[in-house]
Short mmCIF file of C-alpha atoms in Angstrom, two decimals:
data_model
loop_
_atom_site.label_atom_id
_atom_site.label_comp_id
_atom_site.label_asym_id
_atom_site.label_seq_id
_atom_site.Cartn_x
_atom_site.Cartn_y
_atom_site.Cartn_z
CA UNK H 1 -9.11 -6.82 25.74
CA UNK H 2 -9.50 -3.59 23.56
CA UNK H 3 -9.83 -1.39 25.78
CA UNK H 4 -11.99 0.91 26.82
CA UNK H 5 -10.55 2.38 30.15
CA UNK H 6 -13.70 2.73 31.81
CA UNK H 7 -14.03 -1.15 31.26
CA UNK H 8 -11.10 -2.28 32.50
CA UNK H 9 -11.62 0.59 35.81
CA UNK H 10 -14.78 -0.79 36.50
CA UNK H 11 -12.37 -4.81 36.75
CA UNK H 12 -12.76 -6.20 40.33
CA UNK H 13 -9.43 -4.63 42.25
CA UNK H 14 -6.73 -5.74 44.94
CA UNK H 15 -6.78 -5.00 48.45
CA UNK H 16 -3.82 -2.00 49.40
CA UNK H 17 -0.66 -3.24 50.94
CA UNK H 18 -0.88 -2.91 54.83
CA UNK H 19 3.19 -4.42 56.29
CA UNK H 20 6.41 -5.70 54.97
CA UNK H 21 7.37 -9.08 55.20
CA UNK H 22 10.65 -10.68 55.62
CA UNK H 23 13.02 -11.56 51.88
CA UNK H 24 14.26 -9.71 49.25
CA UNK H 25 14.16 -5.80 49.25
CA UNK H 26 12.78 -3.56 47.58
CA UNK H 27 14.29 -0.54 46.94
CA UNK H 28 12.51 2.75 45.38
CA UNK H 29 13.84 6.25 44.80
CA UNK H 30 16.35 5.15 48.37
CA UNK H 31 13.38 4.08 50.39
CA UNK H 32 12.06 0.28 51.19
CA UNK H 33 9.25 -0.54 49.15
CA UNK H 34 6.92 -1.67 51.60
CA UNK H 35 4.79 -4.84 49.86
CA UNK H 36 1.60 -6.93 51.92
CA UNK H 37 3.28 -9.91 50.72
CA UNK H 38 7.05 -10.27 50.20
CA UNK H 39 9.07 -10.35 46.57
CA UNK H 40 9.62 -13.60 45.08
CA UNK H 41 12.69 -15.18 43.36
CA UNK H 42 11.64 -17.16 39.97
CA UNK H 43 14.25 -18.42 37.86
CA UNK H 44 17.06 -15.11 38.95
CA UNK H 45 13.97 -12.81 38.01
CA UNK H 46 12.61 -11.17 41.07
CA UNK H 47 8.20 -10.94 41.25
CA UNK H 48 6.40 -7.80 43.22
CA UNK H 49 3.02 -7.78 44.15
CA UNK H 50 1.51 -5.25 41.01
CA UNK H 51 -0.26 -2.80 43.18
CA UNK H 52 3.05 -1.99 45.23
CA UNK H 53 5.50 -1.19 42.30
CA UNK H 54 2.17 -0.08 39.95
CA UNK H 55 1.71 2.58 42.52
CA UNK H 56 5.26 3.51 43.60
CA UNK H 57 5.35 3.95 39.85
CA UNK H 58 2.85 6.45 39.70
CA UNK H 59 0.29 4.78 37.81
CA UNK H 60 -2.86 3.89 38.39
CA UNK H 61 -3.93 -0.39 38.31
CA UNK H 62 -6.64 -2.82 37.47
CA UNK H 63 -6.66 -6.57 37.47
CA UNK H 64 -9.41 -7.65 35.58
CA UNK H 65 -9.88 -11.86 37.07
CA UNK H 66 -12.37 -12.75 34.41
CA UNK H 67 -9.32 -12.68 32.01
CA UNK H 68 -6.22 -12.34 34.83
CA UNK H 69 -4.88 -9.66 33.16
CA UNK H 70 -3.44 -6.83 34.90
CA UNK H 71 -3.76 -2.67 33.30
CA UNK H 72 -1.46 -0.22 34.71
CA UNK H 73 -1.77 3.81 33.50
CA UNK H 74 0.50 6.87 33.51
CA UNK H 75 0.10 10.18 31.59
CA UNK H 76 -2.19 8.45 29.22
CA UNK H 77 0.49 5.46 28.47
CA UNK H 78 -0.59 2.04 29.30
CA UNK H 79 1.12 -2.01 30.05
CA UNK H 80 -0.77 -4.75 29.81
CA UNK H 81 0.30 -7.54 31.23
CA UNK H 82 -1.49 -11.54 31.67
CA UNK H 83 -1.15 -14.33 34.36
CA UNK H 84 1.36 -16.68 32.04
CA UNK H 85 2.17 -14.54 29.46
CA UNK H 86 5.71 -13.80 28.70
CA UNK H 87 4.61 -10.90 26.61
CA UNK H 88 4.37 -6.99 28.11
CA UNK H 89 2.01 -5.24 25.69
CA UNK H 90 2.54 -1.64 25.58
CA UNK H 91 0.33 1.49 24.18
CA UNK H 92 -1.38 5.06 24.80
CA UNK H 93 -5.00 6.21 25.75
CA UNK H 94 -6.10 8.30 22.98
CA UNK H 95 -8.79 10.78 23.45
CA UNK H 96 -11.37 8.97 22.81
CA UNK H 97 -10.05 6.16 25.67
CA UNK H 98 -9.49 3.50 23.13
CA UNK H 99 -6.17 2.01 24.10
CA UNK H 100 -3.72 1.49 20.68
CA UNK H 101 -1.06 -0.60 21.04
CA UNK H 102 2.53 0.54 20.10
CA UNK H 103 4.12 -2.64 20.83
CA UNK H 104 5.71 -5.55 22.88
CA UNK H 105 8.04 -6.27 25.43
CA UNK H 106 9.12 -9.76 25.74
CA UNK H 107 9.62 -11.09 29.26
CA UNK H 108 11.48 -14.59 30.71
CA UNK H 109 9.29 -14.92 33.61
CA UNK H 110 5.87 -13.87 33.32
CA UNK H 111 3.53 -12.67 35.55
CA UNK H 112 2.03 -15.32 38.04
CA UNK H 113 -0.48 -15.37 41.13
CA UNK H 114 0.96 -16.45 44.22
CA UNK H 115 -0.59 -17.15 47.33
CA UNK H 116 -3.72 -15.71 45.86
CA UNK H 117 -1.54 -12.17 45.03
CA UNK H 118 -0.59 -11.26 41.52
CA UNK H 119 2.95 -11.13 41.38
CA UNK H 120 5.07 -9.34 38.61
CA UNK H 121 8.44 -8.64 37.10
CA UNK H 122 9.78 -6.24 38.66
CA UNK H 123 12.36 -4.63 36.32
CA UNK H 124 10.60 -5.36 33.39
CA UNK H 125 7.55 -3.25 34.27
CA UNK H 126 9.72 -0.68 36.19
CA UNK H 127 12.14 0.19 33.11
CA UNK H 128 8.91 -0.51 30.65
CA UNK H 129 7.51 2.83 33.00
CA UNK H 130 10.77 3.94 32.44
CA UNK H 131 11.83 3.68 35.74
CA UNK H 132 16.61 2.33 36.58
CA UNK H 133 16.64 -1.21 37.87
CA UNK H 134 20.09 -2.73 39.57
CA UNK H 135 20.66 -4.97 41.72
CA UNK H 136 22.58 -4.98 44.93
CA UNK H 137 23.30 -8.95 45.61
CA UNK H 138 25.15 -8.55 49.24
CA UNK H 139 22.04 -6.70 50.46
CA UNK H 140 19.64 -8.94 48.06
CA UNK H 141 17.84 -5.68 47.43
CA UNK H 142 16.43 -4.41 44.14
CA UNK H 143 16.76 -0.90 43.16
CA UNK H 144 14.32 1.01 41.95
CA UNK H 145 15.06 4.50 40.78
CA UNK H 146 12.59 6.78 38.69
CA UNK H 147 14.29 8.99 36.21
CA UNK H 148 15.67 12.51 37.72
CA UNK H 149 13.68 15.66 37.83
CA UNK H 150 14.00 18.12 34.32
CA UNK H 151 12.70 20.98 32.91
CA UNK H 152 13.59 19.94 29.39
CA UNK H 153 10.45 19.00 27.34
CA UNK H 154 10.13 17.44 23.87
CA UNK H 155 6.49 18.69 21.89
CA UNK H 156 5.19 16.20 19.16
CA UNK H 157 2.32 16.00 16.99
CA UNK H 158 0.69 11.93 18.51
CA UNK H 159 -0.15 9.83 15.69
CA UNK H 160 -2.21 7.56 17.58
CA UNK H 161 -4.39 10.65 18.25
CA UNK H 162 -4.60 11.58 15.62
CA UNK H 163 -2.36 14.38 15.38
CA UNK H 164 -3.14 15.79 18.32
CA UNK H 165 -0.53 18.35 20.76
CA UNK H 166 1.58 16.62 22.95
CA UNK H 167 4.93 17.20 25.15
CA UNK H 168 6.92 14.92 27.12
CA UNK H 169 9.97 16.00 29.85
CA UNK H 170 13.11 14.51 28.22
CA UNK H 171 14.02 10.89 30.42
CA UNK H 172 10.12 9.91 29.50
CA UNK H 173 8.67 10.45 33.01
CA UNK H 174 5.55 12.89 32.08
CA UNK H 175 3.44 12.89 29.10
CA UNK H 176 0.62 15.52 28.88
CA UNK H 177 -1.53 16.59 25.96
CA UNK H 178 -1.59 20.19 26.04
CA UNK H 179 -3.42 20.67 22.51
CA UNK H 180 -7.10 19.59 21.51
CA UNK H 181 -6.10 20.26 17.74
CA UNK H 182 -4.37 18.07 15.20
CA UNK H 183 -1.11 20.36 14.70
CA UNK H 184 1.80 19.94 12.46
CA UNK H 185 4.85 22.78 11.96
CA UNK H 186 5.74 22.85 16.13
CA UNK H 187 8.52 25.07 16.95
CA UNK H 188 9.84 26.15 20.56
CA UNK H 189 10.19 29.81 20.34
CA UNK H 190 10.65 32.14 23.62
CA UNK H 191 8.80 29.83 26.49
CA UNK H 192 5.61 29.15 24.28
CA UNK H 193 5.00 26.13 21.81
CA UNK H 194 3.73 27.27 18.47
CA UNK H 195 1.87 24.99 15.84
CA UNK H 196 -0.34 25.34 13.09
CA UNK H 197 -3.92 23.67 13.31
CA UNK H 198 -4.78 21.41 10.45
CA UNK H 199 -8.52 22.21 10.73
CA UNK H 200 -8.20 25.89 9.93
CA UNK H 201 -4.82 26.48 9.01
CA UNK H 202 -4.36 29.10 11.79
CA UNK H 203 -1.18 29.64 13.89
CA UNK H 204 -1.59 28.88 17.83
CA UNK H 205 0.67 28.59 20.48
CA UNK H 206 0.86 27.49 23.79
CA UNK H 207 2.69 27.69 27.15
CA UNK H 208 1.59 24.29 28.63
CA UNK H 209 -1.49 25.94 30.14
CA UNK H 210 -2.70 28.61 28.03
CA UNK H 211 -3.34 28.06 24.52
CA UNK H 212 -3.58 31.03 21.97
CA UNK H 213 -4.67 32.01 18.62
CA UNK H 214 -2.08 33.94 17.11
CA UNK H 215 -2.83 34.16 13.12
CA UNK H 216 -6.65 34.84 12.78
CA UNK H 217 -6.20 33.50 8.69
CA UNK H 218 -5.14 30.38 7.49
CA UNK H 219 -1.25 30.69 6.73
CA UNK H 220 2.05 29.23 5.93
CA UNK H 221 4.66 30.38 8.56
CA UNK H 222 7.88 31.65 7.44
CA UNK H 223 9.40 32.06 10.59
CA UNK H 224 10.51 34.11 13.92
CA UNK H 225 12.69 36.73 14.74
CA UNK H 226 13.20 39.07 17.54
CA UNK H 227 9.19 40.06 19.24
CA UNK H 228 7.53 39.20 15.73
CA UNK H 229 6.32 35.83 13.91
CA UNK H 230 6.47 35.96 10.10
CA UNK H 231 3.87 34.45 7.75
CA UNK H 232 1.89 34.32 4.18
CA UNK H 233 -1.24 34.80 4.59
CA UNK H 234 -3.64 32.88 2.67
CA UNK H 235 -5.56 34.52 0.17
CA UNK H 236 -8.54 32.92 -1.58
CA UNK H 237 -7.24 31.79 -5.31
CA UNK H 238 -3.55 31.49 -4.60
CA UNK H 239 -1.78 28.67 -5.29
CA UNK H 240 0.12 27.18 -1.99
CA UNK H 241 2.76 28.86 -0.80
CA UNK H 242 1.32 31.94 -1.29
CA UNK H 243 0.12 34.78 0.05
CA UNK H 244 0.54 38.47 1.40
CA UNK H 245 3.89 39.15 3.51
CA UNK H 246 2.39 39.69 7.30
CA UNK H 247 3.73 39.54 11.02
CA UNK H 248 2.43 39.63 14.72
CA UNK H 249 3.80 40.72 17.23
CA UNK H 250 4.48 38.30 20.20
CA UNK H 251 3.59 40.10 23.16
CA UNK H 252 0.77 42.18 21.88
CA UNK H 253 -0.21 39.79 18.93
CA UNK H 254 -0.94 42.94 17.45
CA UNK H 255 -1.09 42.41 12.80
CA UNK H 256 0.87 44.06 10.15
CA UNK H 257 0.96 43.81 6.59
CA UNK H 258 3.53 44.45 5.22
CA UNK H 259 3.49 43.77 1.14
CA UNK H 260 0.51 45.05 -1.17
CA UNK H 261 0.91 42.38 -3.39
CA UNK H 262 1.29 38.46 -2.58
CA UNK H 263 4.45 36.35 -2.66
CA UNK H 264 6.00 33.17 -2.73
CA UNK H 265 9.18 31.17 -1.39
CA UNK H 266 9.76 33.02 1.45
CA UNK H 267 12.48 31.91 3.56
CA UNK H 268 14.43 33.90 6.66
CA UNK H 269 18.19 33.94 6.47
CA UNK H 270 19.78 36.29 8.39
CA UNK H 271 18.71 39.47 9.27
CA UNK H 272 16.32 39.95 5.92
CA UNK H 273 13.40 37.61 4.94
CA UNK H 274 13.96 36.35 1.01
CA UNK H 275 11.16 35.91 -1.50
CA UNK H 276 9.81 36.33 -5.32
CA UNK H 277 6.63 38.65 -5.62
CA UNK H 278 3.72 36.58 -7.40
CA UNK H 279 3.41 37.76 -10.96
CA UNK H 280 7.03 39.00 -10.92
CA UNK H 281 10.43 36.74 -11.24
CA UNK H 282 13.23 38.43 -10.12
CA UNK H 283 13.87 37.60 -5.75
CA UNK H 284 13.91 39.97 -3.29
CA UNK H 285 15.30 41.02 0.82
CA UNK H 286 13.91 42.68 2.71
CA UNK H 287 15.46 43.87 6.37
CA UNK H 288 12.97 42.83 8.74
CA UNK H 289 11.63 46.65 9.57
CA UNK H 290 10.73 46.75 5.57
CA UNK H 291 13.05 50.11 5.44
CA UNK H 292 15.02 48.62 3.34
CA UNK H 293 13.78 46.40 0.25
CA UNK H 294 16.19 45.78 -2.99
CA UNK H 295 15.60 42.83 -5.92
CA UNK H 296 18.21 40.24 -6.70
CA UNK H 297 19.01 38.96 -9.95
CA UNK H 298 21.44 37.53 -12.38
CA UNK H 299 20.37 39.11 -15.73
CA UNK H 300 17.61 39.05 -18.02
CA UNK H 301 15.51 35.71 -18.70
CA UNK H 302 17.82 34.17 -15.47
CA UNK H 303 14.90 33.98 -12.41
CA UNK H 304 15.51 33.40 -8.71
CA UNK H 305 14.63 31.02 -6.03
CA UNK H 306 15.03 30.98 -2.29
CA UNK H 307 14.88 27.38 -2.42
CA UNK H 308 17.71 27.36 -4.79
CA UNK H 309 20.09 29.69 -3.15
CA UNK H 310 23.06 28.69 -0.19
CA UNK H 311 23.18 31.95 2.27
CA UNK H 312 26.09 32.64 4.21
CA UNK H 313 26.09 35.50 6.70
CA UNK H 314 27.66 38.19 4.52
CA UNK H 315 26.17 36.73 0.50
CA UNK H 316 24.09 34.80 -1.38
CA UNK H 317 25.71 31.96 -3.39
CA UNK H 318 24.12 30.82 -6.62
CA UNK H 319 24.74 27.97 -9.82
CA UNK H 320 23.76 30.02 -12.55
CA UNK H 321 22.36 27.06 -14.78
CA UNK H 322 21.85 29.29 -17.84
CA UNK H 323 25.88 29.87 -18.06
CA UNK H 324 26.53 26.70 -17.43
CA UNK H 325 26.18 26.43 -13.64
CA UNK H 326 28.77 28.79 -12.80
CA UNK H 327 28.56 30.25 -9.16
CA UNK H 328 27.69 34.46 -7.95
CA UNK H 329 27.56 35.96 -5.64
CA UNK H 330 25.35 38.40 -4.74
CA UNK H 331 24.96 41.04 -1.58
CA UNK H 332 21.78 40.90 0.05
CA UNK H 333 21.38 44.39 -1.19
CA UNK H 334 21.50 43.04 -4.49
CA UNK H 335 24.15 45.68 -5.59
CA UNK H 336 27.49 43.56 -6.18
CA UNK H 337 27.26 40.81 -8.27
CA UNK H 338 30.68 38.80 -9.47
CA UNK H 339 31.22 35.17 -11.02
CA UNK H 340 33.30 32.92 -8.76
CA UNK H 341 33.92 30.59 -11.21
CA UNK H 342 33.40 29.35 -14.55
CA UNK H 343 32.79 25.19 -13.39
CA UNK H 344 29.29 23.35 -14.44
CA UNK H 345 29.36 23.72 -10.33
CA UNK H 346 26.95 22.20 -7.25
CA UNK H 347 27.33 23.92 -4.45
CA UNK H 348 27.38 21.83 -1.09
CA UNK H 349 24.60 22.72 1.11
CA UNK H 350 26.30 21.15 3.62
CA UNK H 351 29.12 22.86 4.28
CA UNK H 352 30.55 25.36 7.10
CA UNK H 353 29.10 28.60 6.97
CA UNK H 354 31.07 30.55 8.95
CA UNK H 355 34.96 29.07 7.51
CA UNK H 356 34.74 31.67 4.69
CA UNK H 357 35.03 28.90 1.90
CA UNK H 358 32.70 27.57 -0.79
CA UNK H 359 32.94 23.48 -1.69
CA UNK H 360 31.34 22.41 -4.51
CA UNK H 361 30.78 19.83 -7.32
CA UNK H 362 32.75 20.61 -10.23
CA UNK H 363 30.90 18.61 -13.02
CA UNK H 364 32.94 19.33 -15.90
CA UNK H 365 35.58 17.47 -14.19
CA UNK H 366 34.06 14.42 -13.67
CA UNK H 367 32.49 15.32 -9.99
CA UNK H 368 35.68 16.14 -8.48
CA UNK H 369 35.11 18.19 -4.88
CA UNK H 370 36.67 21.67 -5.17
CA UNK H 371 36.53 24.52 -2.72
CA UNK H 372 37.26 28.25 -3.36
CA UNK H 373 37.46 31.07 -0.82
CA UNK H 374 34.59 33.31 -0.34
CA UNK H 375 36.19 35.86 -3.33
CA UNK H 376 36.65 32.83 -5.52
CA UNK H 377 40.36 33.04 -4.78
CA UNK H 378 43.01 30.10 -4.07
CA UNK H 379 40.65 27.81 -6.10
CA UNK H 380 41.56 24.10 -6.62
CA UNK H 381 40.53 20.58 -6.28
CA UNK H 382 40.58 18.33 -3.00
CA UNK H 383 39.40 15.25 -4.14
CA UNK H 384 39.79 13.89 -7.17
CA UNK H 385 37.48 11.11 -8.28
CA UNK H 386 37.58 8.31 -10.61
CA UNK H 387 35.50 7.32 -13.53
CA UNK H 388 33.30 4.82 -10.98
CA UNK H 389 32.04 7.74 -9.76
CA UNK H 390 28.90 8.14 -11.21
CA UNK H 391 27.91 11.06 -8.35
CA UNK H 392 28.89 12.43 -5.73
CA UNK H 393 27.06 13.74 -2.39
CA UNK H 394 29.19 15.90 0.08
CA UNK H 395 27.17 14.76 3.71
CA UNK H 396 29.09 17.05 6.72
CA UNK H 397 32.04 18.87 7.35
CA UNK H 398 34.00 19.25 10.83
CA UNK H 399 36.46 21.58 10.50
CA UNK H 400 38.60 20.80 7.40
CA UNK H 401 37.13 17.65 6.88
CA UNK H 402 34.88 17.07 4.33
CA UNK H 403 33.23 14.02 4.60
CA UNK H 404 31.64 12.73 0.59
CA UNK H 405 29.93 9.65 -0.46
CA UNK H 406 30.04 7.51 -3.54
CA UNK H 407 26.25 6.87 -4.14
CA UNK H 408 26.43 4.05 -6.10
CA UNK H 409 28.47 2.20 -3.91
CA UNK H 410 27.83 3.35 -0.39
CA UNK H 411 31.27 4.39 0.91
CA UNK H 412 32.19 7.54 2.68
CA UNK H 413 35.62 9.27 1.57
CA UNK H 414 36.54 12.22 3.61
CA UNK H 415 39.28 14.99 2.92
CA UNK H 416 41.05 17.40 4.59
CA UNK H 417 40.77 20.84 3.16
CA UNK H 418 44.16 22.52 4.02
CA UNK H 419 46.38 19.81 3.67
CA UNK H 420 44.79 18.66 0.49
CA UNK H 421 44.64 14.82 1.21
CA UNK H 422 41.97 12.80 0.25
CA UNK H 423 40.37 9.40 -0.38
CA UNK H 424 40.95 7.70 3.04
CA UNK H 425 37.89 5.49 3.14
CA UNK H 426 35.92 6.27 6.91
CA UNK H 427 32.74 3.22 6.64
CA UNK H 428 30.25 2.11 4.77
CA UNK H 429 26.64 3.85 5.35
CA UNK H 430 23.82 5.12 4.07
CA UNK H 431 24.27 9.09 5.94
CA UNK H 432 27.03 10.72 8.25
CA UNK H 433 27.07 13.63 9.78
CA UNK H 434 29.71 15.28 12.16
CA UNK H 435 28.08 16.70 16.02
CA UNK H 436 30.65 18.26 18.81
CA UNK H 437 34.21 16.24 17.10
CA UNK H 438 31.69 12.80 16.70
CA UNK H 439 31.23 10.94 13.86
CA UNK H 440 27.45 9.83 13.55
CA UNK H 441 26.88 6.59 10.10
CA UNK H 442 23.86 4.85 10.28
CA UNK H 443 23.34 2.01 8.39
CA UNK H 444 20.81 -0.53 9.55
CA UNK H 445 21.08 1.26 12.64
CA UNK H 446 23.05 4.35 14.10
CA UNK H 447 27.33 4.03 14.81
CA UNK H 448 29.32 6.44 16.77
CA UNK H 449 32.77 6.89 17.20
CA UNK H 450 35.85 9.01 15.80
CA UNK H 451 36.35 11.79 13.17
CA UNK H 452 38.48 8.30 11.49
CA UNK H 453 35.82 6.13 11.24
CA UNK H 454 37.82 3.27 12.46
CA UNK H 455 36.21 3.06 15.86
CA UNK H 456 32.76 3.42 15.34
CA UNK H 457 30.73 0.91 17.37
CA UNK H 458 26.60 1.10 16.78
CA UNK H 459 24.94 2.61 19.29
CA UNK H 460 20.93 1.98 18.32
CA UNK H 461 19.96 -1.65 16.64
CA UNK H 462 17.30 -0.50 14.14
CA UNK H 463 16.58 1.58 11.42
CA UNK H 464 17.27 5.25 11.88
CA UNK H 465 15.12 8.01 10.46
CA UNK H 466 16.64 10.50 11.98
CA UNK H 467 18.83 12.09 14.60
CA UNK H 468 19.25 14.64 16.92
CA UNK H 469 22.54 15.01 18.77
CA UNK H 470 21.32 17.29 22.22
CA UNK H 471 23.95 17.36 25.39
CA UNK H 472 25.57 13.95 25.55
CA UNK H 473 22.81 12.06 24.36
CA UNK H 474 21.43 11.25 20.76
CA UNK H 475 17.46 11.30 20.03
CA UNK H 476 16.41 8.53 17.54
CA UNK H 477 13.33 8.71 15.56
CA UNK H 478 13.02 4.63 14.64
CA UNK H 479 12.85 4.27 11.35
CA UNK H 480 9.01 2.17 10.86
CA UNK H 481 7.65 2.88 13.98
CA UNK H 482 8.51 6.44 14.51
CA UNK H 483 8.77 6.43 18.27
CA UNK H 484 11.72 8.47 19.43
CA UNK H 485 14.73 6.96 22.04
CA UNK H 486 17.13 8.31 24.08
CA UNK H 487 20.28 6.96 23.41
CA UNK H 488 23.88 7.38 25.23
CA UNK H 489 26.36 6.82 23.42
CA UNK H 490 27.74 4.00 25.87
CA UNK H 491 24.78 2.35 23.85
CA UNK H 492 22.08 2.82 26.52
CA UNK H 493 18.27 3.50 25.84
CA UNK H 494 15.35 4.73 26.96
CA UNK H 495 11.50 5.11 24.92
CA UNK H 496 10.55 8.29 25.09
CA UNK H 497 7.59 8.32 22.84
CA UNK H 498 5.68 5.01 22.66
CA UNK H 499 3.43 6.04 19.72
CA UNK H 500 3.92 7.47 16.28
CA UNK H 501 4.38 11.05 15.74
CA UNK H 502 5.97 12.88 12.22
CA UNK H 503 7.46 15.52 13.89
CA UNK H 504 9.27 17.20 17.30
CA UNK H 505 10.44 19.99 18.67
CA UNK H 506 12.04 20.43 22.12
CA UNK H 507 12.89 23.94 24.37
CA UNK H 508 16.55 22.54 25.41
CA UNK H 509 19.29 23.59 23.56
CA UNK H 510 21.41 21.98 20.73
#
C-alpha cells in the first residue's frame, strides 16, 4: 500500500477495547493493558490486539480490510504489516503525506486474525516503536516500557523529506519537524539550533517553535564566539568561500561588517579568527573585537592558509614545504617565528593539544614517528618503522599512547611517548579513536575495548560511516542507510533516526 496517509485513514477502523479478558497479561508502563480479547501465545510469541498495543504506544492505527493490512503512524513515522506476512515495513511520512520506506523487520510469527480480531506480535511492534520488552514467566506477563523522558535532542536534516530540519529525542521517543526549509550546516548553540537554508543560503535559527532569520544575505558560516556568530557575506562575482567578514549579535540580531575587503578560508581557533584576504597571500589573525589584527608570514613567496595550519591554544604550527617541510611555530600575533626542526615533516592532526608536545612524521627518516616539546626541545623518535611502511597515519592519542596505522596492511599499532616503546600491535581496523579511556575501532562493524586492543568486542554489526560517544552510549551513523543508532557498550542498540541523514548535531555534551 503506497501510501497516502489520507487514503489509509479512510479505511475501516476496528472497535475500541472495552474490557480485559483472562489470559496472558500485558503490563504497559506499570499498568495492565486492557484488551477486548485476551493476548494469545503462538509458538512462544505473544500476540495482542493491534489497536490496544499501538494506541498504548501513542500511534494512530488504521486497518485496511481489502488488503488485510495494519498501518500505524506516530510522530511522522509509520509501521505497516499485513496478515500472514513475516515482514514489518517501517518508514517515514514526508511533507507531501507520502510514505517513504526505510527498511523491513523480519518476524517469526506474523500478524493474524483470531476470532475476527487482528492480532500483532507485541514484542516486534513495541520494539519497532522503541519501547523495551521483557517477559515475566512466573506471572505470564509481557512487560512493555516506554522510553524514559529526556530533554536531550538530536537535530538533523532528513534526506527522506527533502532535507527539512527535524528533531528527535536522544532515545527516539519523540520526533518532530521544526522547519519547512531544506537545510545544511546544522549547529546547536546556546539553546538555539542554527542552520543555513539551501534555498537562499541565509542563516536561520529556531528554538524548536519559533524560527528567526539571522542573516539577511547569503553567507558562509565561520562559527560562534560569546554573543556573536561570525560569517563571510557572499558577494556577487566572488569565488566560493569568499566574502566580507561580518558578525551578528545573538541577542539583538544586529549586524556588523568587520572587514572592508573580502576574505577567504576563515576559521576560528582559540580567541582569534584566522583568514586570508582575497588579493593578499598573507594569513591574518584578528581578535574577535577587531582591536588586534596581525599578518602571519614565513617569508617571501610562502603563503599560509588556515586549513594547512595546526593550532594550539598558544601557537600556530605549520610545515614549511618550501624549506623541506621544517616545522615552524608562530605566535598568533605574528611577532615570534621559530624553526623547531630541520626534517621534512608532517604534523599529526589527531594528537592531543594540551600536553605541550608535537607529534609528527619524519618523511626523511622512512616515515618514522617523532615527538618534541612545543619549543622544539627533546626531539626524539618514538616509532622506528621499517621499509614495508609505505605510508603511516597517526589516528588517535590518549595520554601517552599514540595509535598509528600501516595504511598498506590496515594494521593498528601504538607507541608510548614516555617510555619510548613502540610497535605494539593493537588490532586490524579501518580506523581507531580513543574516547574516555575506551578504544573504538571500525572494520565491518564497530568494536570497543581496552587501550591495548586485546579485549575488543563488537558492539555494532554493520558498516559505520561515523560515530560519536556521549555519556555511556555511542551514536552510530550506519554506512549506506545513513540511519542513526544509539548503541550501548554492552551491545544494546536502538534505532533512533529511521531515515537517511547526512549531518546532525545535538544539545547534550560529549
